[in-house]
Coordinates of C-alpha atoms in Angstrom, one line a residue:
S291 CA -172.1 168.1 40.3
A292 CA -169.8 165.4 39.5
P293 CA -166.5 166.6 37.5
V294 CA -166.2 166.2 34.0
T295 CA -163.3 165.4 32.0
T296 CA -162.4 166.2 29.1
L297 CA -160.2 163.8 27.0
N298 CA -158.2 165.0 24.5
P299 CA -156.5 163.0 21.7
A300 CA -154.2 165.0 20.4
T301 CA -152.0 164.9 23.6
G302 CA -153.4 161.6 25.2
S303 CA -154.7 164.0 28.5
S304 CA -157.6 165.0 29.8
T305 CA -159.0 168.6 31.3
T306 CA -161.1 168.0 34.5
T307 CA -163.3 170.9 34.9
G308 CA -161.9 173.7 37.5
G309 CA -158.5 172.5 36.3
S310 CA -156.0 173.3 34.1
S311 CA -153.9 171.3 31.4
S312 CA -150.8 172.1 28.9
G313 CA -149.3 171.1 25.8
V314 CA -152.2 172.0 23.7
D315 CA -152.4 174.9 21.2
P316 CA -155.8 176.6 20.4
D317 CA -156.1 175.0 17.4
G318 CA -155.5 172.0 18.4
S319 CA -152.4 170.4 18.0
S320 CA -149.7 169.8 20.4
S321 CA -145.9 169.9 21.0
S322 CA -144.0 167.6 22.5
S323 CA -140.2 169.3 24.5
T324 CA -137.2 166.6 24.5
T325 CA -134.0 167.3 26.3
T326 CA -131.2 166.2 25.9
E327 CA -128.2 164.5 27.5
D328 CA -126.6 168.4 26.6
G329 CA -129.1 170.4 27.8
S330 CA -130.3 171.4 24.4
S331 CA -134.0 170.6 23.7
S332 CA -136.2 170.4 20.8
T333 CA -139.9 170.8 19.9
T334 CA -142.0 168.5 17.6
D335 CA -145.1 169.1 16.6
A336 CA -147.7 167.1 16.4
E337 CA -150.6 166.9 14.0
P338 CA -153.8 167.1 15.9
Q339 CA -156.1 164.3 16.2
E340 CA -159.8 163.9 17.1
F341 CA -162.1 161.6 18.0
M342 CA -165.1 160.2 15.6
A343 CA -168.4 159.3 17.1
G344 CA -171.3 157.6 16.2
F345 CA -174.9 156.0 17.3
D346 CA -177.6 153.8 16.3
V347 CA -180.8 152.8 17.8
A348 CA -182.9 150.2 16.8
D349 CA -185.9 148.4 18.0
I350 CA -185.9 144.7 18.5
S351 CA -189.0 143.7 20.0
P352 CA -191.2 140.6 19.0
N353 CA -194.2 140.9 17.4
E354 CA -197.4 138.7 17.5
G355 CA -196.3 136.3 14.9
H356 CA -193.0 135.8 17.3
L357 CA -195.0 135.7 20.5
A358 CA -197.6 133.0 18.7
L359 CA -194.3 131.0 18.3
N360 CA -193.4 131.2 21.9
V361 CA -190.4 133.4 22.4
Y362 CA -189.0 132.7 26.4
M363 CA -188.2 135.0 28.7
G364 CA -184.8 134.9 31.0
S365 CA -183.3 134.9 33.8
Y366 CA -185.8 133.3 36.4
G367 CA -186.1 129.7 37.4
A368 CA -186.2 126.5 35.8
P369 CA -186.4 125.9 32.1
F370 CA -189.2 126.4 30.4
V371 CA -191.1 127.3 34.3
R372 CA -192.0 130.8 33.6
G373 CA -193.6 129.7 30.5
P374 CA -193.2 132.0 27.6
A375 CA -193.5 135.5 27.1
E376 CA -197.5 136.8 27.1
G377 CA -196.7 140.4 25.4
V378 CA -194.4 143.1 25.4
H379 CA -195.2 146.0 28.5
D380 CA -192.0 148.5 26.7
S381 CA -189.8 147.9 24.1
V382 CA -186.3 146.3 23.5
F383 CA -183.6 147.4 22.2
V384 CA -180.2 147.2 20.7
R385 CA -178.4 150.7 21.4
S386 CA -174.7 150.3 19.1
F387 CA -172.1 153.3 19.4
A388 CA -168.8 153.8 17.6
I389 CA -165.8 155.7 18.6
Q390 CA -162.8 156.3 16.1
L391 CA -159.1 157.6 16.6
G392 CA -156.9 157.8 13.8
D393 CA -156.8 154.5 12.2
E394 CA -157.9 152.9 16.1
G395 CA -161.8 152.6 16.6
F396 CA -164.3 150.3 17.7
V397 CA -168.1 149.2 17.7
A398 CA -170.0 147.8 20.5
A399 CA -173.6 146.9 20.7
V400 CA -176.0 146.9 24.0
A401 CA -179.3 144.8 23.2
D402 CA -182.0 144.6 26.0
L403 CA -181.4 140.7 26.2
P404 CA -180.4 138.3 29.5
G405 CA -177.5 137.4 27.6
M406 CA -176.6 136.0 24.1
G407 CA -175.1 132.8 23.0
N408 CA -171.8 132.3 21.6
S409 CA -173.2 131.3 18.5
F410 CA -175.0 134.2 18.2
T411 CA -172.3 136.6 19.3
R412 CA -169.3 134.7 16.7
D413 CA -171.8 134.9 14.0
I414 CA -172.4 139.2 14.7
R415 CA -168.8 139.7 15.3
A416 CA -167.4 137.8 12.7
R417 CA -170.1 139.9 9.9
V418 CA -169.5 143.3 11.8
S419 CA -165.6 142.8 11.1
E420 CA -166.1 141.5 7.6
Q421 CA -168.4 144.5 6.7
L422 CA -166.6 147.6 8.1
G423 CA -162.7 146.0 8.1
L424 CA -162.5 145.7 12.5
P425 CA -160.7 143.5 13.4
A426 CA -162.8 140.8 15.6
D427 CA -161.3 142.0 19.1
H428 CA -162.5 145.6 18.1
I429 CA -166.7 144.3 18.2
I430 CA -167.9 144.3 21.4
I431 CA -171.4 142.9 21.7
A432 CA -172.7 143.2 25.4
N433 CA -176.4 142.8 27.3
T434 CA -178.4 144.7 29.5
H435 CA -179.6 141.6 31.7
T436 CA -182.7 142.3 31.6
H437 CA -184.7 139.5 33.4
S438 CA -187.9 140.4 31.6
G439 CA -186.4 140.1 28.1
P440 CA -186.0 137.3 25.4
D441 CA -183.9 134.6 25.9
F442 CA -181.2 133.9 23.8
Q443 CA -179.3 131.9 25.3
G444 CA -181.0 129.1 25.1
L445 CA -181.0 128.7 29.0
W446 CA -185.2 129.4 29.8
G447 CA -186.7 127.5 26.6
G448 CA -185.1 129.9 24.2
G449 CA -187.3 131.2 21.1
P450 CA -188.1 130.7 17.4
S451 CA -185.4 131.0 14.3
E452 CA -188.3 133.3 13.2
Y453 CA -187.2 136.2 15.6
R454 CA -184.2 135.1 16.9
N455 CA -182.4 134.9 12.8
P456 CA -184.0 138.7 12.4
V457 CA -182.7 140.0 16.0
V458 CA -179.3 139.2 15.2
D459 CA -179.7 140.7 11.8
D460 CA -180.6 144.0 12.9
I461 CA -177.7 144.1 15.8
V462 CA -175.1 143.6 12.3
G463 CA -177.5 146.5 10.9
S464 CA -177.2 148.9 14.2
M465 CA -173.7 148.4 14.4
N466 CA -173.2 149.3 11.5
R467 CA -174.7 152.0 11.2
A468 CA -173.3 153.4 14.3
W469 CA -169.7 153.5 12.2
V470 CA -171.6 154.5 8.9
N471 CA -172.5 157.4 11.8
R472 CA -169.1 158.9 12.9
E473 CA -168.6 162.0 12.9
P474 CA -166.0 164.5 14.6
A475 CA -167.0 164.4 18.8
E476 CA -165.2 165.5 22.1
L477 CA -165.3 163.0 24.2
E478 CA -166.3 163.8 28.4
V479 CA -166.5 161.6 31.1
A480 CA -168.4 162.3 34.0
S481 CA -168.5 159.7 37.0
T482 CA -170.5 159.9 40.3
V483 CA -172.5 157.6 42.8
A484 CA -175.3 156.2 43.1
P485 CA -177.1 154.1 46.1
N486 CA -176.8 150.2 45.4
N487 CA -177.0 147.3 47.2
N488 CA -176.0 143.6 46.5
R489 CA -177.9 140.4 47.7
R490 CA -175.1 138.3 48.9
D491 CA -174.3 141.2 51.9
W492 CA -170.4 141.2 50.1
E493 CA -168.2 144.2 52.4
F494 CA -168.3 146.3 49.5
T495 CA -171.0 147.1 46.5
D496 CA -170.0 149.0 43.3
D497 CA -172.1 152.1 43.7
S498 CA -170.0 154.3 40.9
L499 CA -172.2 155.4 38.3
T500 CA -170.1 156.3 35.0
V501 CA -171.7 158.4 32.5
L502 CA -169.3 159.1 28.5
V503 CA -170.9 162.2 26.5
A504 CA -170.1 162.6 22.8
R505 CA -170.9 166.0 21.3
D506 CA -170.3 167.7 18.5
P507 CA -167.3 170.9 17.6
E508 CA -170.0 173.2 18.3
G509 CA -171.1 171.5 21.5
E510 CA -173.8 169.6 20.5
M511 CA -175.2 166.2 21.6
L512 CA -174.7 163.1 19.5
G513 CA -174.9 160.4 22.3
S514 CA -173.2 159.4 25.1
V515 CA -172.9 155.5 27.4
G516 CA -174.0 155.0 31.1
V517 CA -172.4 152.6 32.7
F518 CA -173.8 151.3 36.3
A519 CA -173.7 147.5 38.1
A520 CA -177.2 146.1 39.4
H521 CA -179.2 143.8 38.4
P522 CA -182.8 144.8 36.0
T523 CA -184.8 142.6 38.6
I524 CA -187.8 144.8 39.4
L525 CA -189.7 142.8 37.2
G526 CA -189.8 139.4 39.1
E527 CA -190.5 136.1 37.6
S528 CA -194.3 136.3 38.0
N529 CA -194.6 139.4 34.9
K530 CA -195.0 137.5 32.1
L531 CA -194.2 141.1 29.7
I532 CA -191.2 141.8 27.7
S533 CA -189.4 144.7 29.2
R534 CA -186.0 146.4 29.6
D535 CA -186.6 146.8 33.7
W536 CA -185.1 149.8 35.2
C537 CA -182.9 150.2 32.4
G538 CA -185.4 151.6 30.4
G539 CA -185.9 154.5 32.4
F540 CA -182.9 155.4 32.9
V541 CA -182.7 155.5 29.3
D542 CA -186.2 157.1 28.9
T543 CA -184.9 159.3 31.0
M544 CA -181.4 160.5 29.9
E545 CA -182.8 160.6 26.1
E546 CA -185.8 162.9 27.3
H547 CA -183.0 165.4 29.2
T548 CA -180.6 165.2 26.3
G549 CA -182.1 164.3 23.0
A550 CA -179.5 162.0 21.7
P551 CA -179.6 158.5 21.8
V552 CA -178.2 156.6 25.1
S553 CA -176.8 153.0 25.6
Y554 CA -176.6 151.5 29.3
T555 CA -174.6 148.8 30.4
H556 CA -173.0 147.3 33.4
L557 CA -169.7 147.0 31.9
T558 CA -166.6 148.4 32.9
L559 CA -166.5 151.4 30.5

């Protein structure tokens, strides 16, 4: 099994299962020692700190009314060639998570979309920043890059405002709820490798699989984030049904085993 690293916010240190750590008292507080030029030393107690973490999941699938107005799919081929989606194979979601330590924090959303145009991400970032009081650069908007998701970049035909605008609202709402849902958490990180390849025959292929886990003080799972760099292209260009592609299987399996919200991203964690 992969080694698990527990992050300790009180000291800035980390502990890997099977190893040891120092500088942390049983009550969660920490101390630091300073040695002066004359050889004397002093110890300063630091106030205990703890991570806060929150999660949220919201369905952003188009309904029959939206599909009737032509919701195009990315990310294959030239504009309009693939044609609009004909239905929904499996629902697409926005999955948000927020992490805070002291006065610093961020909130991130990962949507089951091929990508999002700058006008959408700027709008989302500005609204969330205003509503939560977070700096705009602490608000992260990402996508799974599923090639069977609705086109929010306008590169393959786009979609009607009757669908796009509510999705933007849903993403803003999900990020707000993730922040509001924060509670004391212990963070753990595990990393391993998984089979992967690249279509360009590069000498290097990133096969790392990393998972960030948040648990409450009693050890119950609050949520997790998985990172794996692979294109969601199991379903080809001929597919006309909205789908999360393999990312959906990853998330569904993880949620079944953990009983808590799971986000997937191909970004560096």
